Structure formats: structure tokens, C-alpha cells
Amino acid sequence: MELINKERLWETVHALAAITIEGKPWTRRSFTAKYNDGREWLKNQMQDMGLEVEVDAAANVIGRLIGTEPNLPSIVIGSHTDTVPDGGRFDGIAGVLAGLEIVRSLKEQNIQLKHTIEIVDFTAEEPSEYGLSTVGSRAWSGNLTTEMLTYTNADGQSLAEAISFAGGNPEEINKCLKEKDEIALYLELHIEQGPVLLNKTANLGVVTGIVGIQRFKIFVDGLPNHAGTTPMDMRNDALTAASEMTLAIERIAGKKYEQPVVGTVGVFNNFPNASNVVPGKVEFQVEIRSISEEVIDQVASQFLSEADSIASRRNVGLKTEKVSRSKAIIVRDEIKHLLENSCRTITDKVIELPSGAGHDANQMSLLAPVGMIFIPCKDGRSHCPEEWAEKEDLYLGTKALLNAVLEFSK
């Protein structure tokens, strides 16, 4: 019996993806009106299926199919519907709508499971304008602190205000906190966002672990001055100092460690940003990722030490601020085996691989066993308008996820 409706799944993915800023596909930034539109569409889908629908205090959108033994811990299938600027049609969306298709198929076939299934669209998984990612799943794991709610965007709006705009209630964030016995298993389907599956000609990937991520904000304070009248040896140039620090993280992360590591500067702001002014202030963000917590700490320590040395030598001020830390996780063997068996009933083109991208599963691992299945994406590209997954691969991944749910629920 065929449970997953391939065409319907494909159509729902593209229907949600089409809710995008006009002329800027495929963009639904968290805490924007367009993001809210997409989530309203999702809630309508859940309600039309007869699910219990809730928007919790962190603005997570939750649809529940109650099991025959509702006192059992839930099976949670989740991901996100926000995108990076000019993002893609599948990153995050695929995981949420795969879960939706699974529940819709179970209801259509009148298959009742013991466990309640929760489909969750976690709020702001992508790095937001407030310098924080995995906002909604942080609230579930207890890692969304009162201080984080005060983080502001460029317009001075706080994260708390943004959560309210998205339909949440930041004053009751603590009510989102889940106990460890509330969730039996967390599952997530996702595009790989890399080229490994393509290079290995694999249809499906079972994730073995997810990198930890450390993010810092770096503030460099120099002395703005006239670019024409200030001699080169009498400058306190914040931009040249920050540039040297940027090259330092590239060099430090490029060394050999016990586990692979990457270091990136992806946000960089220069002030006053005028052609005839020696830059007086720079703010930038550093991100370090590895499957090894020890390697992350090692790289971070080296970078911060060298940044301090650069600032001293160039006679500029330096302030560093830890923004967030998500710990690396290793998927439990029994969950890997569950997912591998679920995949191999569909295709023999299955491999194991780690995830170099962070996911809501990082936070969920603090609450329950987690498992992820990857499907290939065209040319290994993601976070861009060209991001693409094939209909057949999306179908296979969803079918494998359903197999895992059915087997686990036994």
C-alpha cells in the first residue's frame, strides 16, 4: 500500500515556497510579514487535516495528531519555514511538509499510532536579524535566555518584540520548556546542503552527528579621521585591524586538528563607511563549526588571543561578545540503525554522513533521541535561489521517515 502521495507533497512544498518577497525569491525572513503569511498557510493546512493546532509562547507552530495512548511521549517531526535572504525552496520547508504529508497519509489510511505525532515549524532556525538562530527550539530546550530576548536588530527592536509579532508571548517563554520524558523521538528530513550524496550517487543519507556552532560578535574601535590628511603611520584604522582579524580566523581554522573545523566571518559592518574617512568602528561576527567541542574551543581561544594581539599592535579598542553556542551532537546508534533500515527498505543507495550545518536537532538532542535523513540537493548548493531537490528524492526521504515512525511506534 502506497502511503505517501508524491504529487501532493511536491505541490505543497512549492505552494509554501511561493510565499516569498516579490522579486526576491525565495525569501521569508523570520519575524517579517511574509514569514507570518507562510505560517498562516501552514496552520490552515494543519487545521484542514483536523490536527490540534497551537502557536506556543516562542511562536512555534505545532500540529498534533493524538495517539491512541496520549500519555506516551510524543514523536516530533520538525524543521523550519524561515529562509536566509534569497534562500531556497527546500531548506527547512522539506522537513516540515514531509511531516505534514506523513500525518495526512496516516489519517487517510486510518492508521492509528500509540504515540501522538507533533509536526513543528520551529521559529527562526536560520540566523536572525537579532544575532541568534534556532530560536524556537532553544525555547523548548531551555536555551533561550532572558538576556537573549533583549538582543536587538539594526532598528533597535528586541527579539522579545519580534516573537510577539510572530504570534508568541515572550513573557511566558518558560512555559515552552519541555521535560525530557515528554518526547520519545525527534526526526527531521532535510536537504544535505552539500555535495556528498551527489558524489557518492546516494539517494538518502543517515546523519551520524551534527556540528556544534560557536558565534561571537567582535567590536573594533579605532579613531575616525580625514583620509587625506592623516599619515599612514598615525592612523587608528578599525577596518584594517578587523580585516587582519578576519584573515586570522581563516588561517587558524585552516590548520590540522583532530576533527575538521571551519571558521567564517559572514557579517561585517564598517562605520562610517565613507570613502574619505579612516574607518572608526567595525562590527563583525565570527562563526566556528566542528563536530568536536574541544576543537571549537581550541580555535576560539587561538582566535581571541590573536585578535587581542592585533588590536594592541594596531592601537585600536577591542570588545568580544559570545552570541550563542550550540553543542555538537552524536546520533545514537539505535536511531542510526532505525533510520538506515527504514531507508534500505526503499533504496540500497544509502550512506552515513555528518552534518556540517546546524539544525533544530541540535537543541532537540538535549530533550530526546534525534535522527535526521538527508536528501541530495542540486550541485550541493543551498542558501541560494538555485537551491533544488528532485521530486523523487523528496518522496523517498519522506517515505523513509514514515517507515521510521511506523517502526518506532511499534
mmCIF file of C-alpha atoms in Angstrom:
data_model
loop_
_atom_site.group_PDB
_atom_site.id
_atom_site.type_symbol
_atom_site.label_atom_id
_atom_site.label_comp_id
_atom_site.label_asym_id
_atom_site.label_seq_id
_atom_site.Cartn_x
_atom_site.Cartn_y
_atom_site.Cartn_z
ATOM 1 C CA MET A 1 0.000 0.000 0.000
ATOM 2 C CA GLU A 2 1.385 3.380 -1.062
ATOM 3 C CA LEU A 3 1.009 5.864 1.778
ATOM 4 C CA ILE A 4 2.964 8.910 0.615
ATOM 5 C CA ASN A 5 1.322 10.974 -2.127
ATOM 6 C CA LYS A 6 4.332 12.116 -4.155
ATOM 7 C CA GLU A 7 2.497 14.712 -6.229
ATOM 8 C CA ARG A 8 0.700 16.252 -3.273
ATOM 9 C CA LEU A 9 3.928 16.522 -1.280
ATOM 10 C CA TRP A 10 5.640 18.238 -4.224
ATOM 11 C CA GLU A 11 2.765 20.660 -4.686
ATOM 12 C CA THR A 12 2.668 21.676 -1.022
ATOM 13 C CA VAL A 13 6.396 22.396 -0.982
ATOM 14 C CA HIS A 14 6.073 24.724 -3.951
ATOM 15 C CA ALA A 15 2.905 26.333 -2.603
ATOM 16 C CA LEU A 16 4.699 27.383 0.579
ATOM 17 C CA ALA A 17 7.883 28.351 -1.278
ATOM 18 C CA ALA A 18 5.810 30.667 -3.476
ATOM 19 C CA ILE A 19 5.027 32.810 -0.418
ATOM 20 C CA THR A 20 8.111 34.961 -0.923
ATOM 21 C CA ILE A 21 9.110 38.593 -1.186
ATOM 22 C CA GLU A 22 8.208 39.735 -4.688
ATOM 23 C CA GLY A 23 11.269 39.944 -6.905
ATOM 24 C CA LYS A 24 13.456 38.282 -4.270
ATOM 25 C CA PRO A 25 12.892 34.543 -4.340
ATOM 26 C CA TRP A 26 12.912 32.595 -2.183
ATOM 27 C CA THR A 27 12.862 34.806 0.893
ATOM 28 C CA ARG A 28 10.822 34.504 4.066
ATOM 29 C CA ARG A 29 12.985 36.020 6.767
ATOM 30 C CA SER A 30 11.919 35.255 10.305
ATOM 31 C CA PHE A 31 9.825 37.875 12.091
ATOM 32 C CA THR A 32 8.567 39.502 8.887
ATOM 33 C CA ALA A 33 5.054 39.833 7.485
ATOM 34 C CA LYS A 34 5.856 37.373 4.687
ATOM 35 C CA TYR A 35 7.069 34.817 7.249
ATOM 36 C CA ASN A 36 3.787 35.199 9.125
ATOM 37 C CA ASP A 37 1.888 34.704 5.850
ATOM 38 C CA GLY A 38 3.675 31.419 5.242
ATOM 39 C CA ARG A 39 2.921 30.184 8.730
ATOM 40 C CA GLU A 40 -0.733 31.173 8.398
ATOM 41 C CA TRP A 41 -0.831 28.989 5.267
ATOM 42 C CA LEU A 42 0.737 26.162 7.282
ATOM 43 C CA LYS A 43 -1.739 26.499 10.142
ATOM 44 C CA ASN A 44 -4.610 26.347 7.659
ATOM 45 C CA GLN A 45 -3.182 23.139 6.208
ATOM 46 C CA MET A 46 -2.968 21.618 9.691
ATOM 47 C CA GLN A 47 -6.483 22.702 10.625
ATOM 48 C CA ASP A 48 -7.939 21.371 7.371
ATOM 49 C CA MET A 49 -6.419 17.978 8.271
ATOM 50 C CA GLY A 50 -8.142 18.024 11.639
ATOM 51 C CA LEU A 51 -4.982 18.404 13.691
ATOM 52 C CA GLU A 52 -4.834 20.187 17.017
ATOM 53 C CA VAL A 53 -3.004 23.424 16.190
ATOM 54 C CA GLU A 54 -1.075 25.555 18.657
ATOM 55 C CA VAL A 55 1.235 28.556 18.468
ATOM 56 C CA ASP A 56 3.284 28.464 21.655
ATOM 57 C CA ALA A 57 4.946 31.308 23.564
ATOM 58 C CA ALA A 58 8.058 31.130 21.338
ATOM 59 C CA ALA A 59 5.805 31.369 18.239
ATOM 60 C CA ASN A 60 6.491 27.746 17.248
ATOM 61 C CA VAL A 61 3.664 26.388 15.061
ATOM 62 C CA ILE A 62 2.602 22.922 16.206
ATOM 63 C CA GLY A 63 0.114 20.467 14.709
ATOM 64 C CA ARG A 64 -0.806 17.354 16.730
ATOM 65 C CA LEU A 65 -2.259 14.024 15.709
ATOM 66 C CA ILE A 66 -3.271 12.486 19.034
ATOM 67 C CA GLY A 67 -2.258 8.852 19.512
ATOM 68 C CA THR A 68 -4.281 6.015 20.977
ATOM 69 C CA GLU A 69 -2.171 6.246 24.126
ATOM 70 C CA PRO A 70 -1.839 10.017 24.568
ATOM 71 C CA ASN A 71 0.060 9.669 27.840
ATOM 72 C CA LEU A 72 3.029 8.268 25.934
ATOM 73 C CA PRO A 73 5.775 10.755 24.988
ATOM 74 C CA SER A 74 5.300 12.246 21.531
ATOM 75 C CA ILE A 75 7.117 11.598 18.286
ATOM 76 C CA VAL A 76 8.116 15.034 16.983
ATOM 77 C CA ILE A 77 8.809 15.707 13.305
ATOM 78 C CA GLY A 78 10.089 19.207 12.716
ATOM 79 C CA SER A 79 12.148 21.771 10.892
ATOM 80 C CA HIS A 80 11.591 25.404 9.889
ATOM 81 C CA THR A 81 9.978 27.608 7.254
ATOM 82 C CA ASP A 82 12.147 30.722 7.552
ATOM 83 C CA THR A 83 14.886 31.283 4.983
ATOM 84 C CA VAL A 84 18.130 33.159 4.629
ATOM 85 C CA PRO A 85 17.999 36.171 2.273
ATOM 86 C CA ASP A 86 17.482 34.890 -1.291
ATOM 87 C CA GLY A 87 17.333 31.409 0.217
ATOM 88 C CA GLY A 88 15.739 28.333 -1.286
ATOM 89 C CA ARG A 89 12.571 26.335 -1.786
ATOM 90 C CA PHE A 90 13.570 23.243 0.197
ATOM 91 C CA ASP A 91 15.793 24.135 3.160
ATOM 92 C CA GLY A 92 13.577 23.658 6.221
ATOM 93 C CA ILE A 93 10.341 23.525 4.220
ATOM 94 C CA ALA A 94 11.004 19.928 3.144
ATOM 95 C CA GLY A 95 11.195 18.745 6.756
ATOM 96 C CA VAL A 96 8.009 20.445 7.915
ATOM 97 C CA LEU A 97 5.941 19.400 4.909
ATOM 98 C CA ALA A 98 7.301 15.840 4.886
ATOM 99 C CA GLY A 99 5.924 15.578 8.404
ATOM 100 C CA LEU A 100 2.633 17.061 7.261
ATOM 101 C CA GLU A 101 2.374 14.544 4.419
ATOM 102 C CA ILE A 102 3.130 11.660 6.778
ATOM 103 C CA VAL A 103 0.333 12.666 9.149
ATOM 104 C CA ARG A 104 -2.083 13.323 6.285
ATOM 105 C CA SER A 105 -1.358 9.861 4.866
ATOM 106 C CA LEU A 106 -1.831 8.149 8.235
ATOM 107 C CA LYS A 107 -5.201 9.847 8.659
ATOM 108 C CA GLU A 108 -6.313 8.964 5.132
ATOM 109 C CA GLN A 109 -5.436 5.309 5.647
ATOM 110 C CA ASN A 110 -6.952 5.347 9.146
ATOM 111 C CA ILE A 111 -3.665 4.139 10.640
ATOM 112 C CA GLN A 112 -3.636 4.931 14.342
ATOM 113 C CA LEU A 113 -0.384 5.021 16.275
ATOM 114 C CA LYS A 114 0.081 4.734 20.011
ATOM 115 C CA HIS A 115 2.239 7.855 20.111
ATOM 116 C CA THR A 116 0.963 11.355 19.469
ATOM 117 C CA ILE A 117 2.775 12.867 16.476
ATOM 118 C CA GLU A 118 3.666 16.557 16.596
ATOM 119 C CA ILE A 119 4.598 18.427 13.431
ATOM 120 C CA VAL A 120 6.576 21.538 14.381
ATOM 121 C CA ASP A 121 7.663 24.590 12.438
ATOM 122 C CA PHE A 122 10.315 25.933 14.807
ATOM 123 C CA THR A 123 10.652 29.707 14.950
ATOM 124 C CA ALA A 124 13.706 31.335 13.328
ATOM 125 C CA GLU A 125 16.027 28.389 12.791
ATOM 126 C CA GLU A 126 18.201 30.460 10.481
ATOM 127 C CA PRO A 127 20.433 33.203 11.950
ATOM 128 C CA SER A 128 18.036 36.083 12.500
ATOM 129 C CA GLU A 129 18.464 39.838 12.446
ATOM 130 C CA TYR A 130 18.886 39.566 16.218
ATOM 131 C CA GLY A 131 22.126 37.578 16.007
ATOM 132 C CA LEU A 132 20.532 34.306 17.115
ATOM 133 C CA SER A 133 19.479 31.096 15.404
ATOM 134 C CA THR A 134 17.270 28.124 16.430
ATOM 135 C CA VAL A 135 15.128 30.485 18.484
ATOM 136 C CA GLY A 136 12.062 28.250 18.769
ATOM 137 C CA SER A 137 13.866 25.016 19.559
ATOM 138 C CA ARG A 138 16.024 26.894 22.083
ATOM 139 C CA ALA A 139 12.833 27.755 23.931
ATOM 140 C CA TRP A 140 11.932 24.060 24.125
ATOM 141 C CA SER A 141 15.384 23.057 25.400
ATOM 142 C CA GLY A 142 15.672 25.936 27.883
ATOM 143 C CA ASN A 143 18.461 27.697 25.979
ATOM 144 C CA LEU A 144 16.519 30.858 25.131
ATOM 145 C CA THR A 145 17.603 33.118 27.964
ATOM 146 C CA THR A 146 16.108 36.354 29.252
ATOM 147 C CA GLU A 147 19.240 38.138 28.024
ATOM 148 C CA MET A 148 18.764 36.755 24.511
ATOM 149 C CA LEU A 149 15.254 38.206 24.433
ATOM 150 C CA THR A 150 16.860 41.668 24.770
ATOM 151 C CA TYR A 151 19.001 41.232 21.634
ATOM 152 C CA THR A 152 18.110 43.901 19.078
ATOM 153 C CA ASN A 153 18.130 44.246 15.308
ATOM 154 C CA ALA A 154 19.502 47.215 13.360
ATOM 155 C CA ASP A 155 16.304 49.185 14.058
ATOM 156 C CA GLY A 156 16.567 48.664 17.808
ATOM 157 C CA GLN A 157 13.663 46.206 18.002
ATOM 158 C CA SER A 158 14.172 43.470 20.586
ATOM 159 C CA LEU A 159 13.863 39.754 19.969
ATOM 160 C CA ALA A 160 11.044 39.713 22.513
ATOM 161 C CA GLU A 161 9.113 42.227 20.406
ATOM 162 C CA ALA A 162 9.796 40.157 17.279
ATOM 163 C CA ILE A 163 8.472 36.988 18.923
ATOM 164 C CA SER A 164 5.306 38.868 19.859
ATOM 165 C CA PHE A 165 4.936 39.994 16.230
ATOM 166 C CA ALA A 166 5.193 36.350 15.156
ATOM 167 C CA GLY A 167 2.337 35.382 17.473
ATOM 168 C CA GLY A 168 4.290 34.308 20.541
ATOM 169 C CA ASN A 169 4.333 35.566 24.106
ATOM 170 C CA PRO A 170 7.888 36.232 25.333
ATOM 171 C CA GLU A 171 6.697 36.815 28.891
ATOM 172 C CA GLU A 172 5.722 33.145 29.046
ATOM 173 C CA ILE A 173 8.746 31.648 27.259
ATOM 174 C CA ASN A 174 9.437 29.385 30.245
ATOM 175 C CA LYS A 175 6.159 27.584 29.537
ATOM 176 C CA CYS A 176 7.736 26.262 26.306
ATOM 177 C CA LEU A 177 10.365 24.292 28.214
ATOM 178 C CA LYS A 178 9.936 20.572 27.637
ATOM 179 C CA GLU A 179 10.732 17.847 30.119
ATOM 180 C CA LYS A 180 12.954 15.005 28.925
ATOM 181 C CA ASP A 181 10.163 12.450 29.260
ATOM 182 C CA GLU A 182 7.734 14.401 27.040
ATOM 183 C CA ILE A 183 9.364 13.483 23.709
ATOM 184 C CA ALA A 184 10.157 9.926 22.628
ATOM 185 C CA LEU A 185 11.950 10.761 19.380
ATOM 186 C CA TYR A 186 12.722 13.784 17.220
ATOM 187 C CA LEU A 187 13.023 13.272 13.448
ATOM 188 C CA GLU A 188 13.936 15.707 10.696
ATOM 189 C CA LEU A 189 14.185 15.413 6.926
ATOM 190 C CA HIS A 190 16.480 17.946 5.268
ATOM 191 C CA ILE A 191 18.345 18.617 2.068
ATOM 192 C CA GLU A 192 22.026 17.865 2.576
ATOM 193 C CA GLN A 193 23.220 21.394 1.695
ATOM 194 C CA GLY A 194 26.438 19.874 0.397
ATOM 195 C CA PRO A 195 27.768 17.616 -2.398
ATOM 196 C CA VAL A 196 28.491 14.330 -0.584
ATOM 197 C CA LEU A 197 25.309 12.457 -1.533
ATOM 198 C CA LEU A 198 25.713 13.521 -5.157
ATOM 199 C CA ASN A 199 29.365 12.483 -5.264
ATOM 200 C CA LYS A 200 28.514 9.117 -3.721
ATOM 201 C CA THR A 201 25.472 8.738 -6.041
ATOM 202 C CA ALA A 202 23.330 8.109 -2.960
ATOM 203 C CA ASN A 203 19.593 8.756 -2.725
ATOM 204 C CA LEU A 204 19.481 9.052 1.061
ATOM 205 C CA GLY A 205 21.877 9.898 3.857
ATOM 206 C CA VAL A 206 21.611 8.888 7.509
ATOM 207 C CA VAL A 207 23.119 11.616 9.657
ATOM 208 C CA THR A 208 25.694 10.433 12.188
ATOM 209 C CA GLY A 209 26.141 13.730 14.042
ATOM 210 C CA ILE A 210 25.705 17.485 13.801
ATOM 211 C CA VAL A 211 28.386 20.100 14.250
ATOM 212 C CA GLY A 212 28.474 22.420 17.205
ATOM 213 C CA ILE A 213 28.457 26.145 16.427
ATOM 214 C CA GLN A 214 30.093 28.985 18.363
ATOM 215 C CA ARG A 215 29.314 32.570 17.348
ATOM 216 C CA PHE A 216 30.995 35.768 18.526
ATOM 217 C CA LYS A 217 30.367 39.447 17.884
ATOM 218 C CA ILE A 218 33.569 41.445 17.534
ATOM 219 C CA PHE A 219 33.646 45.211 18.081
ATOM 220 C CA VAL A 220 36.749 47.099 16.899
ATOM 221 C CA ASP A 221 37.022 50.778 17.919
ATOM 222 C CA GLY A 222 39.528 52.982 16.131
ATOM 223 C CA LEU A 223 39.612 56.722 15.537
ATOM 224 C CA PRO A 224 37.747 58.189 12.549
ATOM 225 C CA ASN A 225 39.782 60.835 10.791
ATOM 226 C CA HIS A 226 40.295 62.514 7.433
ATOM 227 C CA ALA A 227 41.640 60.033 4.886
ATOM 228 C CA GLY A 228 43.671 62.654 3.062
ATOM 229 C CA THR A 229 45.360 64.400 5.965
ATOM 230 C CA THR A 230 46.096 61.521 8.357
ATOM 231 C CA PRO A 231 49.512 59.925 7.653
ATOM 232 C CA MET A 232 49.584 56.145 7.323
ATOM 233 C CA ASP A 233 51.743 55.698 10.424
ATOM 234 C CA MET A 234 49.438 57.881 12.553
ATOM 235 C CA ARG A 235 46.152 56.058 11.959
ATOM 236 C CA ASN A 236 43.952 54.031 14.290
ATOM 237 C CA ASP A 237 42.165 52.245 11.475
ATOM 238 C CA ALA A 238 39.415 49.918 12.733
ATOM 239 C CA LEU A 239 38.865 48.374 9.300
ATOM 240 C CA THR A 240 42.450 47.259 8.651
ATOM 241 C CA ALA A 241 42.573 45.766 12.142
ATOM 242 C CA ALA A 242 39.276 43.940 11.610
ATOM 243 C CA SER A 243 40.468 42.741 8.203
ATOM 244 C CA GLU A 244 43.581 41.244 9.767
ATOM 245 C CA MET A 245 41.393 39.525 12.368
ATOM 246 C CA THR A 246 39.230 38.117 9.578
ATOM 247 C CA LEU A 247 42.281 36.629 7.895
ATOM 248 C CA ALA A 248 43.382 35.276 11.273
ATOM 249 C CA ILE A 249 40.256 33.144 11.728
ATOM 250 C CA GLU A 250 40.705 31.796 8.196
ATOM 251 C CA ARG A 251 44.319 30.832 8.939
ATOM 252 C CA ILE A 252 43.637 29.380 12.385
ATOM 253 C CA ALA A 253 40.659 27.292 11.236
ATOM 254 C CA GLY A 254 42.711 26.091 8.257
ATOM 255 C CA LYS A 255 45.187 24.254 10.472
ATOM 256 C CA LYS A 256 45.024 20.495 11.035
ATOM 257 C CA TYR A 257 43.029 19.356 14.067
ATOM 258 C CA GLU A 258 41.741 16.044 15.364
ATOM 259 C CA GLN A 259 38.414 16.806 13.651
ATOM 260 C CA PRO A 260 37.632 19.097 10.699
ATOM 261 C CA VAL A 261 36.694 22.661 11.604
ATOM 262 C CA VAL A 262 35.572 25.749 9.694
ATOM 263 C CA GLY A 263 35.720 29.409 10.666
ATOM 264 C CA THR A 264 33.761 32.126 8.888
ATOM 265 C CA VAL A 265 33.168 35.857 9.013
ATOM 266 C CA GLY A 266 29.780 36.298 7.371
ATOM 267 C CA VAL A 267 28.629 39.620 8.844
ATOM 268 C CA PHE A 268 30.860 42.694 8.522
ATOM 269 C CA ASN A 269 29.841 46.312 9.100
ATOM 270 C CA ASN A 270 32.142 49.321 8.682
ATOM 271 C CA PHE A 271 31.485 52.797 10.102
ATOM 272 C CA PRO A 272 31.164 55.496 8.899
ATOM 273 C CA ASN A 273 31.713 53.711 5.581
ATOM 274 C CA ALA A 274 32.761 56.828 3.679
ATOM 275 C CA SER A 275 35.464 56.938 1.022
ATOM 276 C CA ASN A 276 37.336 59.876 2.591
ATOM 277 C CA VAL A 277 37.183 58.809 6.253
ATOM 278 C CA VAL A 278 39.585 56.499 8.078
ATOM 279 C CA PRO A 279 37.218 53.849 9.486
ATOM 280 C CA GLY A 280 36.482 54.486 13.139
ATOM 281 C CA LYS A 281 34.461 51.389 14.040
ATOM 282 C CA VAL A 282 33.859 47.880 12.710
ATOM 283 C CA GLU A 283 31.443 45.262 13.947
ATOM 284 C CA PHE A 284 31.655 41.727 12.611
ATOM 285 C CA GLN A 285 30.654 38.178 13.536
ATOM 286 C CA VAL A 286 32.808 35.078 13.716
ATOM 287 C CA GLU A 287 31.366 31.582 13.476
ATOM 288 C CA ILE A 288 33.257 28.359 14.277
ATOM 289 C CA ARG A 289 31.876 24.889 13.499
ATOM 290 C CA SER A 290 33.108 21.382 14.253
ATOM 291 C CA ILE A 291 31.796 18.014 15.353
ATOM 292 C CA SER A 292 34.340 18.299 18.206
ATOM 293 C CA GLU A 293 33.614 20.624 21.121
ATOM 294 C CA GLU A 294 37.302 20.592 22.032
ATOM 295 C CA VAL A 295 38.342 21.768 18.572
ATOM 296 C CA ILE A 296 35.784 24.590 18.649
ATOM 297 C CA ASP A 297 37.198 25.775 21.973
ATOM 298 C CA GLN A 298 40.759 25.441 20.708
ATOM 299 C CA VAL A 299 40.114 27.533 17.589
ATOM 300 C CA ALA A 300 38.093 30.114 19.523
ATOM 301 C CA SER A 301 40.848 30.520 22.108
ATOM 302 C CA GLN A 302 43.528 30.972 19.461
ATOM 303 C CA PHE A 303 41.435 33.473 17.531
ATOM 304 C CA LEU A 304 40.507 35.612 20.544
ATOM 305 C CA SER A 305 44.132 35.689 21.669
ATOM 306 C CA GLU A 306 45.340 36.740 18.226
ATOM 307 C CA ALA A 307 42.572 39.336 17.845
ATOM 308 C CA ASP A 308 43.678 40.897 21.125
ATOM 309 C CA SER A 309 47.265 40.966 19.895
ATOM 310 C CA ILE A 310 46.239 42.607 16.599
ATOM 311 C CA ALA A 311 44.201 45.239 18.419
ATOM 312 C CA SER A 312 47.088 46.058 20.727
ATOM 313 C CA ARG A 313 49.608 46.290 17.885
ATOM 314 C CA ARG A 314 47.322 48.497 15.779
ATOM 315 C CA ASN A 315 46.286 50.635 18.751
ATOM 316 C CA VAL A 316 42.532 50.066 18.461
ATOM 317 C CA GLY A 317 39.986 49.040 21.049
ATOM 318 C CA LEU A 318 38.555 45.514 21.063
ATOM 319 C CA LYS A 319 35.451 44.042 22.650
ATOM 320 C CA THR A 320 34.205 40.498 22.079
ATOM 321 C CA GLU A 321 30.807 39.097 22.926
ATOM 322 C CA LYS A 322 29.637 35.494 22.872
ATOM 323 C CA VAL A 323 26.397 35.376 20.901
ATOM 324 C CA SER A 324 25.433 31.715 21.014
ATOM 325 C CA ARG A 325 26.729 28.186 21.365
ATOM 326 C CA SER A 326 25.041 25.048 20.131
ATOM 327 C CA LYS A 327 26.784 21.854 21.132
ATOM 328 C CA ALA A 328 27.802 19.165 18.687
ATOM 329 C CA ILE A 329 25.726 16.015 18.887
ATOM 330 C CA ILE A 330 26.323 12.379 18.006
ATOM 331 C CA VAL A 331 23.266 10.419 16.863
ATOM 332 C CA ARG A 332 22.652 7.340 18.994
ATOM 333 C CA ASP A 333 23.476 4.003 17.374
ATOM 334 C CA GLU A 334 19.951 2.632 17.814
ATOM 335 C CA ILE A 335 18.474 5.643 15.999
ATOM 336 C CA LYS A 336 21.031 5.400 13.192
ATOM 337 C CA HIS A 337 20.110 1.731 12.765
ATOM 338 C CA LEU A 338 16.389 2.551 12.796
ATOM 339 C CA LEU A 339 16.841 5.146 10.056
ATOM 340 C CA GLU A 340 19.242 3.063 7.995
ATOM 341 C CA ASN A 341 16.843 0.124 7.986
ATOM 342 C CA SER A 342 13.979 2.473 7.124
ATOM 343 C CA CYS A 343 15.962 3.856 4.182
ATOM 344 C CA ARG A 344 17.173 0.481 2.907
ATOM 345 C CA THR A 345 13.640 -0.852 2.547
ATOM 346 C CA ILE A 346 13.281 1.782 -0.192
ATOM 347 C CA THR A 347 16.721 2.051 -1.841
ATOM 348 C CA ASP A 348 20.145 0.489 -1.458
ATOM 349 C CA LYS A 349 21.808 3.821 -2.265
ATOM 350 C CA VAL A 350 22.156 4.868 1.372
ATOM 351 C CA ILE A 351 25.222 6.267 3.139
ATOM 352 C CA GLU A 352 26.072 7.651 6.557
ATOM 353 C CA LEU A 353 27.447 11.196 6.851
ATOM 354 C CA PRO A 354 27.800 14.000 9.403
ATOM 355 C CA SER A 355 26.004 17.319 9.082
ATOM 356 C CA GLY A 356 28.193 20.384 8.701
ATOM 357 C CA ALA A 357 25.125 22.594 9.110
ATOM 358 C CA GLY A 358 23.362 23.205 12.380
ATOM 359 C CA HIS A 359 19.690 22.295 12.760
ATOM 360 C CA ASP A 360 16.920 22.407 15.318
ATOM 361 C CA ALA A 361 18.010 18.841 16.078
ATOM 362 C CA ASN A 362 20.977 20.353 17.956
ATOM 363 C CA GLN A 363 18.615 21.780 20.563
ATOM 364 C CA MET A 364 16.224 18.831 20.470
ATOM 365 C CA SER A 365 19.058 16.428 21.297
ATOM 366 C CA LEU A 366 19.007 17.894 24.812
ATOM 367 C CA LEU A 367 15.473 16.563 25.221
ATOM 368 C CA ALA A 368 15.250 13.270 23.324
ATOM 369 C CA PRO A 369 16.953 10.925 20.868
ATOM 370 C CA VAL A 370 17.211 12.618 17.464
ATOM 371 C CA GLY A 371 17.552 11.349 13.928
ATOM 372 C CA MET A 372 17.963 13.025 10.549
ATOM 373 C CA ILE A 373 17.700 11.892 6.956
ATOM 374 C CA PHE A 374 19.365 13.885 4.182
ATOM 375 C CA ILE A 375 18.291 14.031 0.548
ATOM 376 C CA PRO A 376 20.538 15.362 -2.250
ATOM 377 C CA CYS A 377 20.360 18.937 -3.495
ATOM 378 C CA LYS A 378 21.391 20.027 -6.977
ATOM 379 C CA ASP A 379 25.130 20.711 -7.265
ATOM 380 C CA GLY A 380 25.306 20.505 -3.473
ATOM 381 C CA ARG A 381 24.069 24.097 -3.253
ATOM 382 C CA SER A 382 21.794 25.666 -0.659
ATOM 383 C CA HIS A 383 21.034 29.110 0.793
ATOM 384 C CA CYS A 384 20.712 30.485 -2.727
ATOM 385 C CA PRO A 385 17.905 30.955 -5.283
ATOM 386 C CA GLU A 386 19.189 27.967 -7.283
ATOM 387 C CA GLU A 387 18.683 25.528 -4.376
ATOM 388 C CA TRP A 388 16.849 22.478 -5.727
ATOM 389 C CA ALA A 389 15.878 18.936 -4.792
ATOM 390 C CA GLU A 390 14.345 16.329 -7.074
ATOM 391 C CA LYS A 391 10.755 15.213 -6.581
ATOM 392 C CA GLU A 392 11.787 11.547 -6.381
ATOM 393 C CA ASP A 393 14.384 12.195 -3.675
ATOM 394 C CA LEU A 394 11.916 14.193 -1.590
ATOM 395 C CA TYR A 395 9.439 11.344 -1.930
ATOM 396 C CA LEU A 396 11.994 8.697 -0.959
ATOM 397 C CA GLY A 397 13.131 10.673 2.072
ATOM 398 C CA THR A 398 9.566 11.190 3.271
ATOM 399 C CA LYS A 399 8.760 7.536 2.751
ATOM 400 C CA ALA A 400 11.839 6.539 4.761
ATOM 401 C CA LEU A 401 10.828 8.917 7.547
ATOM 402 C CA LEU A 402 7.355 7.336 7.610
ATOM 403 C CA ASN A 403 8.930 3.874 7.822
ATOM 404 C CA ALA A 404 10.910 5.026 10.841
ATOM 405 C CA VAL A 405 7.810 6.446 12.550
ATOM 406 C CA LEU A 406 5.840 3.236 11.989
ATOM 407 C CA GLU A 407 8.671 1.030 13.216
ATOM 408 C CA PHE A 408 9.432 3.173 16.255
ATOM 409 C CA SER A 409 5.778 3.358 17.242
ATOM 410 C CA LYS A 410 5.615 -0.432 17.491
#
